[in-house]
């Protein structure tokens, strides 16, 4: 995918969601009588500026760096304030009013996600792919729990399963918590069974929360339409390109052993790290042979082989595998509120468990991964991109509620402390808090960026 495409949709998403966030601060500040000096989308040199006709003469700005934005309020800490306007300065307002202004940004992000999801559910409903198991790895956690190919997972820990994402999130949540997941499954014969997945070792449970560990760790795959071993894209400069393979080639055998589909090709190549292997492939109806020197990658402590090709786009899911749920306006609103609440609570729970070492830090995503998600979702159509906006808007709202001094949540803590103390915190305390907040934020960003680079390197 073109880097420009990723960057374009990343900027679209960030600019939109930051505007929503800052509009929350702006709107509530205006309603509570704060004087708003500037509402800027972006930082740096203004590309466009307009002065409002209202008595406050608020400046509205689009700036050159679109990765953020801000609302500037009248504040005597930043310079002299005319005596006639002191009552409208940020520091002269009641603490509860300042707290409402600070909370308004995250609240508007969460409300935006709710409204967006509401519209999507009302207009298009929600297609859910049934959680039918395609294959179970021998002697894996799931096989020992009793899961079989062809089973459909219908409930997890007493909650009905709407689709595959519920299973993934539910299992990761369970493994990062108690280490036990109770599943209800329906077999091919229609009979229901109850299974218990129990993992006592905390190190194994933590490993199961890593982004790439789901299939290998739990030991099962969801059913997918048959996908032939056709190469979707050849990575430039990789082993496959050097061996003369092209997009559209169909691999029929590896080291003389026939491969029936793309997962079988991946499995055969993964088992041959750092070796030269013989591939037989079909091009224009003719079967040819070539030798490919596989690369060796270390993934979660295991060496695997790679030839640097990508899977072709999946075929359409059969109609019987998709459950379409339609909603009326009120039902869609209720469902939207419940889903956004559940996702926000899950974010909080997983973030806390990450701090406590129960969830892998590899789950933190930085700007590179977010840009890729933005570009990929935009390629998937309007519904996919809107779904991406819902998730990122909720994440932005949650992140800004964290009690880190440089964020809205940290500023709220300051206001509560001042309210309880009856006077402002000292400049020394506030400066220390800001420095601590910047250090914590840089640490989180550093880990997220490291994860991004590690993913790019395989």
PDB file of N, CA and C in Angstrom, residues 332-366:
ATOM      1  N   UNK A 332     -30.861   0.927  18.024  1.00  0.00           N
ATOM      2  CA  UNK A 332     -29.496   1.208  17.559  1.00  0.00           C
ATOM      3  C   UNK A 332     -28.774   2.122  18.538  1.00  0.00           C
ATOM      4  N   UNK A 333     -29.480   3.111  19.093  1.00  0.00           N
ATOM      5  CA  UNK A 333     -28.865   4.022  20.054  1.00  0.00           C
ATOM      6  C   UNK A 333     -28.464   3.271  21.322  1.00  0.00           C
ATOM      7  N   UNK A 334     -29.363   2.435  21.814  1.00  0.00           N
ATOM      8  CA  UNK A 334     -29.050   1.655  23.017  1.00  0.00           C
ATOM      9  C   UNK A 334     -27.851   0.735  22.775  1.00  0.00           C
ATOM     10  N   UNK A 335     -27.847   0.061  21.627  1.00  0.00           N
ATOM     11  CA  UNK A 335     -26.750  -0.846  21.295  1.00  0.00           C
ATOM     12  C   UNK A 335     -25.441  -0.082  21.164  1.00  0.00           C
ATOM     13  N   UNK A 336     -25.496   1.117  20.584  1.00  0.00           N
ATOM     14  CA  UNK A 336     -24.293   1.929  20.421  1.00  0.00           C
ATOM     15  C   UNK A 336     -23.725   2.339  21.774  1.00  0.00           C
ATOM     16  N   UNK A 337     -24.598   2.790  22.682  1.00  0.00           N
ATOM     17  CA  UNK A 337     -24.133   3.195  24.013  1.00  0.00           C
ATOM     18  C   UNK A 337     -23.506   2.010  24.742  1.00  0.00           C
ATOM     19  N   UNK A 338     -24.162   0.854  24.683  1.00  0.00           N
ATOM     20  CA  UNK A 338     -23.655  -0.338  25.376  1.00  0.00           C
ATOM     21  C   UNK A 338     -22.297  -0.748  24.805  1.00  0.00           C
ATOM     22  N   UNK A 339     -22.162  -0.760  23.483  1.00  0.00           N
ATOM     23  CA  UNK A 339     -20.903  -1.197  22.876  1.00  0.00           C
ATOM     24  C   UNK A 339     -19.768  -0.229  23.197  1.00  0.00           C
ATOM     25  N   UNK A 340     -20.043   1.069  23.109  1.00  0.00           N
ATOM     26  CA  UNK A 340     -18.996   2.053  23.398  1.00  0.00           C
ATOM     27  C   UNK A 340     -18.595   1.994  24.868  1.00  0.00           C
ATOM     28  N   UNK A 341     -19.563   1.789  25.750  1.00  0.00           N
ATOM     29  CA  UNK A 341     -19.245   1.631  27.166  1.00  0.00           C
ATOM     30  C   UNK A 341     -18.382   0.388  27.383  1.00  0.00           C
ATOM     31  N   UNK A 342     -18.779  -0.722  26.785  1.00  0.00           N
ATOM     32  CA  UNK A 342     -18.016  -1.970  26.943  1.00  0.00           C
ATOM     33  C   UNK A 342     -16.589  -1.816  26.414  1.00  0.00           C
ATOM     34  N   UNK A 343     -16.431  -1.153  25.268  1.00  0.00           N
ATOM     35  CA  UNK A 343     -15.094  -0.988  24.697  1.00  0.00           C
ATOM     36  C   UNK A 343     -14.229  -0.078  25.572  1.00  0.00           C
ATOM     37  N   UNK A 344     -14.832   0.974  26.142  1.00  0.00           N
ATOM     38  CA  UNK A 344     -14.064   1.882  26.994  1.00  0.00           C
ATOM     39  C   UNK A 344     -13.652   1.196  28.288  1.00  0.00           C
ATOM     40  N   UNK A 345     -14.569   0.438  28.888  1.00  0.00           N
ATOM     41  CA  UNK A 345     -14.243  -0.305  30.112  1.00  0.00           C
ATOM     42  C   UNK A 345     -13.150  -1.337  29.834  1.00  0.00           C
ATOM     43  N   UNK A 346     -13.236  -2.005  28.678  1.00  0.00           N
ATOM     44  CA  UNK A 346     -12.214  -2.991  28.319  1.00  0.00           C
ATOM     45  C   UNK A 346     -10.858  -2.312  28.145  1.00  0.00           C
ATOM     46  N   UNK A 347     -10.843  -1.131  27.508  1.00  0.00           N
ATOM     47  CA  UNK A 347      -9.589  -0.390  27.364  1.00  0.00           C
ATOM     48  C   UNK A 347      -8.980  -0.097  28.726  1.00  0.00           C
ATOM     49  N   UNK A 348      -9.816   0.382  29.652  1.00  0.00           N
ATOM     50  CA  UNK A 348      -9.314   0.724  30.983  1.00  0.00           C
ATOM     51  C   UNK A 348      -8.772  -0.509  31.693  1.00  0.00           C
ATOM     52  N   UNK A 349      -9.511  -1.613  31.594  1.00  0.00           N
ATOM     53  CA  UNK A 349      -9.091  -2.835  32.266  1.00  0.00           C
ATOM     54  C   UNK A 349      -7.772  -3.354  31.680  1.00  0.00           C
ATOM     55  N   UNK A 350      -7.672  -3.361  30.352  1.00  0.00           N
ATOM     56  CA  UNK A 350      -6.459  -3.876  29.716  1.00  0.00           C
ATOM     57  C   UNK A 350      -5.271  -2.950  29.974  1.00  0.00           C
ATOM     58  N   UNK A 351      -5.508  -1.627  30.020  1.00  0.00           N
ATOM     59  CA  UNK A 351      -4.412  -0.693  30.282  1.00  0.00           C
ATOM     60  C   UNK A 351      -3.881  -0.903  31.697  1.00  0.00           C
ATOM     61  N   UNK A 352      -4.789  -1.068  32.662  1.00  0.00           N
ATOM     62  CA  UNK A 352      -4.360  -1.299  34.029  1.00  0.00           C
ATOM     63  C   UNK A 352      -3.586  -2.618  34.132  1.00  0.00           C
ATOM     64  N   UNK A 353      -4.087  -3.647  33.478  1.00  0.00           N
ATOM     65  CA  UNK A 353      -3.393  -4.931  33.522  1.00  0.00           C
ATOM     66  C   UNK A 353      -2.045  -4.858  32.814  1.00  0.00           C
ATOM     67  N   UNK A 354      -1.933  -3.994  31.812  1.00  0.00           N
ATOM     68  CA  UNK A 354      -0.647  -3.797  31.148  1.00  0.00           C
ATOM     69  C   UNK A 354       0.361  -3.201  32.128  1.00  0.00           C
ATOM     70  N   UNK A 355      -0.100  -2.212  32.908  1.00  0.00           N
ATOM     71  CA  UNK A 355       0.771  -1.608  33.917  1.00  0.00           C
ATOM     72  C   UNK A 355       1.185  -2.633  34.965  1.00  0.00           C
ATOM     73  N   UNK A 356       0.260  -3.519  35.325  1.00  0.00           N
ATOM     74  CA  UNK A 356       0.528  -4.529  36.342  1.00  0.00           C
ATOM     75  C   UNK A 356       1.293  -5.733  35.798  1.00  0.00           C
ATOM     76  N   UNK A 357       1.599  -5.739  34.482  1.00  0.00           N
ATOM     77  CA  UNK A 357       2.379  -6.802  33.892  1.00  0.00           C
ATOM     78  C   UNK A 357       1.588  -8.032  33.498  1.00  0.00           C
ATOM     79  N   UNK A 358       0.240  -7.933  33.523  1.00  0.00           N
ATOM     80  CA  UNK A 358      -0.589  -9.077  33.150  1.00  0.00           C
ATOM     81  C   UNK A 358      -0.867  -9.129  31.649  1.00  0.00           C
ATOM     82  N   UNK A 359      -0.688  -8.008  30.962  1.00  0.00           N
ATOM     83  CA  UNK A 359      -0.920  -7.910  29.519  1.00  0.00           C
ATOM     84  C   UNK A 359       0.361  -7.422  28.853  1.00  0.00           C
ATOM     85  N   UNK A 360       0.698  -8.005  27.721  1.00  0.00           N
ATOM     86  CA  UNK A 360       1.923  -7.647  27.011  1.00  0.00           C
ATOM     87  C   UNK A 360       1.907  -6.190  26.559  1.00  0.00           C
ATOM     88  N   UNK A 361       3.037  -5.507  26.760  1.00  0.00           N
ATOM     89  CA  UNK A 361       3.183  -4.120  26.296  1.00  0.00           C
ATOM     90  C   UNK A 361       3.211  -4.037  24.776  1.00  0.00           C
ATOM     91  N   UNK A 362       3.340  -5.187  24.108  1.00  0.00           N
ATOM     92  CA  UNK A 362       3.346  -5.184  22.647  1.00  0.00           C
ATOM     93  C   UNK A 362       2.004  -4.755  22.069  1.00  0.00           C
ATOM     94  N   UNK A 363       0.973  -4.672  22.921  1.00  0.00           N
ATOM     95  CA  UNK A 363      -0.335  -4.245  22.432  1.00  0.00           C
ATOM     96  C   UNK A 363      -0.420  -2.746  22.212  1.00  0.00           C
ATOM     97  N   UNK A 364       0.552  -1.982  22.722  1.00  0.00           N
ATOM     98  CA  UNK A 364       0.545  -0.540  22.489  1.00  0.00           C
ATOM     99  C   UNK A 364       0.897  -0.258  21.031  1.00  0.00           C
ATOM    100  N   UNK A 365       0.056   0.524  20.377  1.00  0.00           N
ATOM    101  CA  UNK A 365       0.293   0.884  18.967  1.00  0.00           C
ATOM    102  C   UNK A 365       0.653   2.353  18.864  1.00  0.00           C
ATOM    103  N   UNK A 366       1.609   2.665  17.994  1.00  0.00           N
ATOM    104  CA  UNK A 366       2.028   4.035  17.777  1.00  0.00           C
ATOM    105  C   UNK A 366       1.507   4.577  16.461  1.00  0.00           C
TER     106      UNK A 366
END
